[in-house]
CSV table of C-alpha atoms in Angstrom, one decimal:
chain,number,residue,atom,x,y,z
A,1,MET,CA,93.5,92.8,93.7
A,2,ASN,CA,95.7,90.7,91.4
A,3,TYR,CA,93.0,88.2,90.3
A,4,ILE,CA,89.8,90.2,90.3
A,5,VAL,CA,90.3,94.0,90.3
A,6,VAL,CA,93.4,94.1,88.0
A,7,PRO,CA,91.9,91.9,85.2
A,8,VAL,CA,88.8,94.0,85.2
A,9,VAL,CA,90.9,97.2,84.9
A,10,VAL,CA,93.1,95.7,82.2
A,11,TRP,CA,90.1,94.6,80.2
A,12,GLY,CA,88.7,98.1,80.4
A,13,LEU,CA,91.9,99.9,79.5
A,14,THR,CA,92.6,97.7,76.5
A,15,ARG,CA,89.2,98.7,75.0
A,16,PHE,CA,91.1,101.8,73.9
A,17,LEU,CA,93.7,99.9,71.9
A,18,PRO,CA,93.5,98.7,68.3
A,19,ASP,CA,92.5,95.2,67.6
A,20,ASP,CA,96.0,93.8,67.0
A,21,THR,CA,96.7,90.3,68.2
A,22,ALA,CA,100.4,90.9,69.0
A,23,LEU,CA,99.8,94.2,70.7
A,24,LEU,CA,97.0,92.9,72.9
A,25,LEU,CA,98.9,89.7,73.7
A,26,GLY,CA,101.9,91.7,74.9
A,27,VAL,CA,99.7,94.0,77.0
A,28,PHE,CA,97.7,91.1,78.5
A,29,LEU,CA,100.9,89.0,79.2
A,30,VAL,CA,102.5,91.8,81.2
A,31,LEU,CA,99.6,93.4,82.9
A,32,LEU,CA,97.7,90.3,84.0
A,33,THR,CA,100.7,88.8,85.9
A,34,PRO,CA,101.8,90.1,89.3
A,35,CYS,CA,105.5,90.8,89.7
A,36,ILE,CA,107.5,88.4,91.8
A,37,ASP,CA,111.0,89.8,91.7
A,38,TYR,CA,111.9,93.5,91.9
A,39,VAL,CA,108.5,94.3,93.6
A,40,ILE,CA,110.1,93.0,96.8
A,41,VAL,CA,112.8,95.7,96.6
A,42,PHE,CA,110.4,98.5,95.7
A,43,THR,CA,108.0,97.4,98.5
A,44,HIS,CA,110.9,97.8,100.9
A,45,LEU,CA,111.8,101.2,99.5
A,46,GLY,CA,108.2,102.3,99.8
A,47,GLN,CA,108.1,101.3,103.5
A,48,GLY,CA,105.8,98.4,102.8
A,49,ASN,CA,105.9,94.9,104.3
A,50,GLU,CA,108.3,93.2,101.9
A,51,GLU,CA,108.2,90.0,103.9
A,52,LEU,CA,104.5,89.5,103.0
A,53,VAL,CA,105.4,90.0,99.3
A,54,LEU,CA,108.3,87.6,99.5
A,55,VAL,CA,106.3,84.9,101.2
A,56,SER,CA,103.5,85.2,98.6
A,57,THR,CA,105.9,85.0,95.6
A,58,PRO,CA,105.6,81.2,95.0
A,59,LEU,CA,101.8,81.4,95.3
A,60,LEU,CA,101.6,84.4,92.9
A,61,PHE,CA,103.7,82.7,90.3
A,62,VAL,CA,102.0,79.3,90.4
A,63,THR,CA,98.5,80.8,90.3
A,64,GLN,CA,99.4,83.2,87.4
A,65,MET,CA,100.7,80.2,85.4
A,66,ILE,CA,97.3,78.5,85.9
A,67,LEU,CA,95.1,81.6,85.4
A,68,LEU,CA,97.0,83.4,82.6
A,69,PRO,CA,95.7,81.0,79.8
A,70,VAL,CA,92.2,81.5,81.3
A,71,TYR,CA,92.4,85.3,81.1
A,72,LEU,CA,93.8,85.1,77.6
A,73,TRP,CA,91.0,82.9,76.5
A,74,LEU,CA,88.4,85.2,78.1
A,75,PHE,CA,89.9,88.4,76.6
A,76,MET,CA,91.2,87.2,73.2
A,77,GLY,CA,89.5,83.9,72.5
A,78,THR,CA,91.1,80.6,71.5
A,79,GLU,CA,93.6,82.2,69.2
A,80,ALA,CA,95.8,83.4,72.1
A,81,VAL,CA,95.6,80.1,73.9
A,82,LYS,CA,96.9,78.3,70.8
A,83,ILE,CA,99.9,80.7,70.6
A,84,VAL,CA,101.0,80.4,74.3
A,85,HIS,CA,102.8,77.1,75.1
A,86,VAL,CA,103.5,75.5,78.5
A,87,GLU,CA,107.2,74.9,78.0
A,88,PRO,CA,108.4,78.5,78.5
A,89,PHE,CA,106.2,78.8,81.6
A,90,LEU,CA,107.8,75.7,83.2
A,91,GLU,CA,111.3,76.8,82.2
A,92,ALA,CA,110.8,80.2,83.8
A,93,PHE,CA,109.2,78.6,86.9
A,94,PHE,CA,112.2,76.3,87.6
A,95,GLY,CA,114.9,78.7,86.4
A,96,LEU,CA,113.6,81.9,88.1
A,97,ILE,CA,111.7,80.5,91.1
A,98,VAL,CA,112.5,76.9,92.2
A,99,PHE,CA,116.3,76.9,91.9
A,100,PRO,CA,116.9,80.3,93.4
A,101,LEU,CA,114.4,79.5,96.2
A,102,LEU,CA,116.3,76.2,97.0
A,103,PHE,CA,119.6,78.1,97.0
A,104,ALA,CA,118.1,80.7,99.4
A,105,LEU,CA,116.9,77.9,101.7
A,106,LEU,CA,120.3,76.2,101.7
A,107,THR,CA,121.9,79.6,102.5
A,108,GLN,CA,119.6,80.2,105.4
A,109,PHE,CA,120.2,76.7,106.7
A,110,TRP,CA,124.0,77.2,106.4
A,111,ALA,CA,123.7,80.6,108.2
A,112,GLY,CA,121.8,78.9,111.0
A,113,LYS,CA,124.4,76.2,111.5
A,114,GLN,CA,127.8,78.0,111.0
A,115,GLN,CA,129.1,81.4,111.7
A,116,LEU,CA,130.7,81.5,108.3
A,117,GLY,CA,127.3,81.1,106.7
A,118,GLU,CA,125.9,83.9,108.8
A,119,ARG,CA,128.7,86.2,107.8
A,120,PHE,CA,128.2,85.3,104.2
A,121,LEU,CA,124.5,86.1,104.5
A,122,ASP,CA,125.2,89.4,106.1
A,123,ALA,CA,127.8,90.3,103.5
A,124,THR,CA,125.4,89.6,100.6
A,125,ALA,CA,122.4,91.5,102.0
A,126,TRP,CA,123.2,94.5,99.8
A,127,LEU,CA,123.3,92.6,96.5
A,128,PRO,CA,119.6,92.5,95.5
A,129,VAL,CA,119.4,96.2,94.5
A,130,PRO,CA,122.5,96.3,92.2
A,131,PHE,CA,121.6,92.9,90.7
A,132,MET,CA,118.1,94.2,90.1
A,133,ALA,CA,119.5,97.3,88.4
A,134,LEU,CA,121.9,95.2,86.3
A,135,THR,CA,119.1,92.8,85.2
A,136,LEU,CA,116.8,95.6,84.1
A,137,PHE,CA,119.7,97.3,82.2
A,138,VAL,CA,120.6,94.1,80.4
A,139,ILE,CA,116.9,93.3,79.5
A,140,VAL,CA,116.1,96.8,78.2
A,141,ALA,CA,119.4,97.1,76.3
A,142,SER,CA,118.8,93.7,74.6
A,143,GLN,CA,115.4,94.8,73.4
A,144,ILE,CA,116.0,98.5,72.7
A,145,SER,CA,116.3,98.0,68.9
A,146,ARG,CA,112.8,96.5,68.8
A,147,LEU,CA,111.4,99.6,70.5
A,148,TYR,CA,112.7,101.7,67.6
A,149,GLN,CA,111.5,99.1,65.1
A,150,PHE,CA,107.9,99.1,66.4
A,151,PHE,CA,107.8,102.6,67.9
A,152,ASP,CA,104.7,103.7,65.9
A,153,ILE,CA,102.8,100.7,67.4
A,154,ILE,CA,104.0,100.6,70.9
A,155,ILE,CA,103.5,104.4,71.4
A,156,GLN,CA,99.8,103.5,71.6
A,157,VAL,CA,100.3,101.4,74.8
A,158,ILE,CA,102.1,104.0,76.8
A,159,PRO,CA,99.0,105.9,77.9
A,160,VAL,CA,97.4,102.5,78.9
A,161,TYR,CA,100.4,101.6,81.1
A,162,ALA,CA,100.5,105.1,82.7
A,163,ALA,CA,96.7,104.9,83.4
A,164,PHE,CA,97.1,101.5,84.9
A,165,MET,CA,99.8,102.7,87.3
A,166,ALA,CA,97.7,105.7,88.3
A,167,ILE,CA,94.4,103.8,88.9
A,168,ILE,CA,95.6,100.6,90.6
A,169,PRO,CA,97.2,102.2,93.7
A,170,ILE,CA,93.9,104.0,94.5
A,171,LEU,CA,91.9,100.8,94.2
A,172,ALA,CA,94.5,98.8,96.2
A,173,SER,CA,94.4,101.4,99.0
A,174,ILE,CA,90.6,101.2,99.1
A,175,CYS,CA,90.8,97.4,99.1
A,176,SER,CA,93.3,97.5,102.0
A,177,ARG,CA,90.9,99.6,104.0
A,178,ILE,CA,88.0,97.3,103.3
A,179,PHE,CA,89.9,94.3,104.6
A,180,ARG,CA,91.4,96.4,107.4
A,181,LEU,CA,95.0,95.7,106.6
A,182,ASP,CA,97.7,97.5,108.6
A,183,THR,CA,99.6,100.3,106.9
A,184,ARG,CA,102.7,98.3,105.8
A,185,ALA,CA,100.5,95.4,104.6
A,186,GLY,CA,98.4,97.9,102.6
A,187,ARG,CA,101.5,99.4,101.0
A,188,ALA,CA,102.6,95.9,100.1
A,189,LEU,CA,99.3,95.4,98.4
A,190,VAL,CA,99.7,98.6,96.4
A,191,PHE,CA,103.1,97.5,95.1
A,192,SER,CA,102.1,94.0,94.4
A,193,SER,CA,99.0,95.2,92.5
A,194,GLY,CA,100.7,98.0,90.6
A,195,THR,CA,104.0,96.2,89.7
A,196,ARG,CA,103.8,93.8,86.9
A,197,ASN,CA,105.7,90.6,85.9
A,198,SER,CA,107.7,92.0,82.9
A,199,LEU,CA,110.9,90.1,83.6
A,200,VAL,CA,109.4,86.6,83.7
A,201,VAL,CA,106.8,87.0,80.9
A,202,LEU,CA,109.5,88.3,78.6
A,203,ALA,CA,110.8,84.8,78.5
A,204,PHE,CA,107.4,83.7,77.3
A,205,ALA,CA,107.3,86.4,74.7
A,206,LEU,CA,110.7,85.5,73.3
A,207,ALA,CA,109.5,81.9,72.9
A,208,LEU,CA,106.7,82.9,70.6
A,209,PRO,CA,107.0,82.2,66.9
A,210,GLU,CA,108.4,84.8,64.5
A,211,PRO,CA,107.5,87.6,63.8
A,212,LEU,CA,105.0,87.7,66.7
A,213,ASN,CA,107.7,87.6,69.4
A,214,GLY,CA,109.3,90.8,68.2
A,215,LEU,CA,106.3,93.1,68.7
A,216,VAL,CA,105.2,91.3,71.9
A,217,SER,CA,108.6,91.6,73.4
A,218,ALA,CA,108.7,95.3,72.6
A,219,VAL,CA,105.3,95.9,74.2
A,220,ILE,CA,106.5,94.1,77.4
A,221,VAL,CA,109.8,96.0,77.6
A,222,THR,CA,107.9,99.3,77.1
A,223,GLN,CA,105.9,98.5,80.1
A,224,THR,CA,109.1,97.9,82.1
A,225,ILE,CA,110.4,101.4,81.2
A,226,VAL,CA,107.1,103.1,82.1
A,227,GLU,CA,106.9,101.1,85.3
A,228,LEU,CA,110.3,102.1,86.5
A,229,VAL,CA,109.3,105.7,86.3
A,230,GLY,CA,106.1,104.9,88.1
A,231,GLU,CA,107.9,103.0,90.8
A,232,LEU,CA,110.0,106.0,91.6
A,233,ILE,CA,106.8,107.9,92.1
A,234,TYR,CA,105.3,105.1,94.1
A,235,VAL,CA,108.1,105.0,96.7
A,236,ARG,CA,107.4,108.6,97.5
A,237,VAL,CA,103.6,108.9,97.1
A,238,VAL,CA,102.5,105.6,98.7
A,239,PRO,CA,104.0,106.1,102.2
A,240,ARG,CA,103.6,109.9,102.3
A,241,VAL,CA,100.2,110.5,100.7
A,242,LEU,CA,98.2,107.3,99.8
A,243,LEU,CA,98.8,105.2,102.9
A,244,ARG,CA,100.4,107.4,105.6
A,245,ASP,CA,101.6,105.9,108.9
A,246,THR,CA,98.4,106.3,110.9
A,247,GLU,CA,99.9,104.6,113.9
A,248,LYS,CA,102.4,107.4,114.4
A,249,PHE,CA,99.6,110.0,114.1
A,250,THR,CA,97.5,108.1,116.6
A,251,TYR,CA,100.4,108.0,119.0
A,252,HIS,CA,101.1,111.7,118.8
A,253,ALA,CA,97.4,112.5,119.2
A,254,ASN,CA,97.3,110.5,122.4
A,255,VAL,CA,100.4,112.1,123.7
A,256,ASP,CA,98.9,115.6,123.0
A,257,ARG,CA,95.8,114.6,125.0
């Protein structure tokens, strides 16, 4: 889904956008990279298997670092490859993935050895949701002025983002049935495919040269706002309509018999 289906869908949707380098670069940066942070929380809220998403996080990030320049070259040519540099990718990788992962492993090790560590782990179990909300608020607030500045341009990408969020869950549910995933794994696939990596790629956008970084950042933040609305719909529609809990229905059918 993330490396075959999504790129094809993104390429098709961007055919409806004007041929503007900054606009297309922002859309490609945010839609071609699978989310590795708040997708875990939304997968849990949508009754998906968040553990599968969590385990796949390092793989998703490393592979997107490798494949993103390839996608940009395929879709935009050598111009985009020249603009994107490796330093922001490495900074985001170590700052957002490696160091937090090491801290999490140390915390788990501490919890397994001492009762105090176990109590600390239990006490902090509620923190991801408010921290996620705070992070999203800070990011959107820091870039809101650019949304007003480039409003006439970024208004063109909103239908593309909305169409992406509507199309991808259907394709992901079909893919989950083709590969015979269980219900919770299928929901995880939907969230992983439909949720994009806006928080990490924003660091890449801000590292771009002026004035390119302004419009690219605004395009990425716009996707975050559209996506948050879409995620609220996802957590209701995915478990209740798109991928219902078939195991429960099978159980009740057998009981009725």
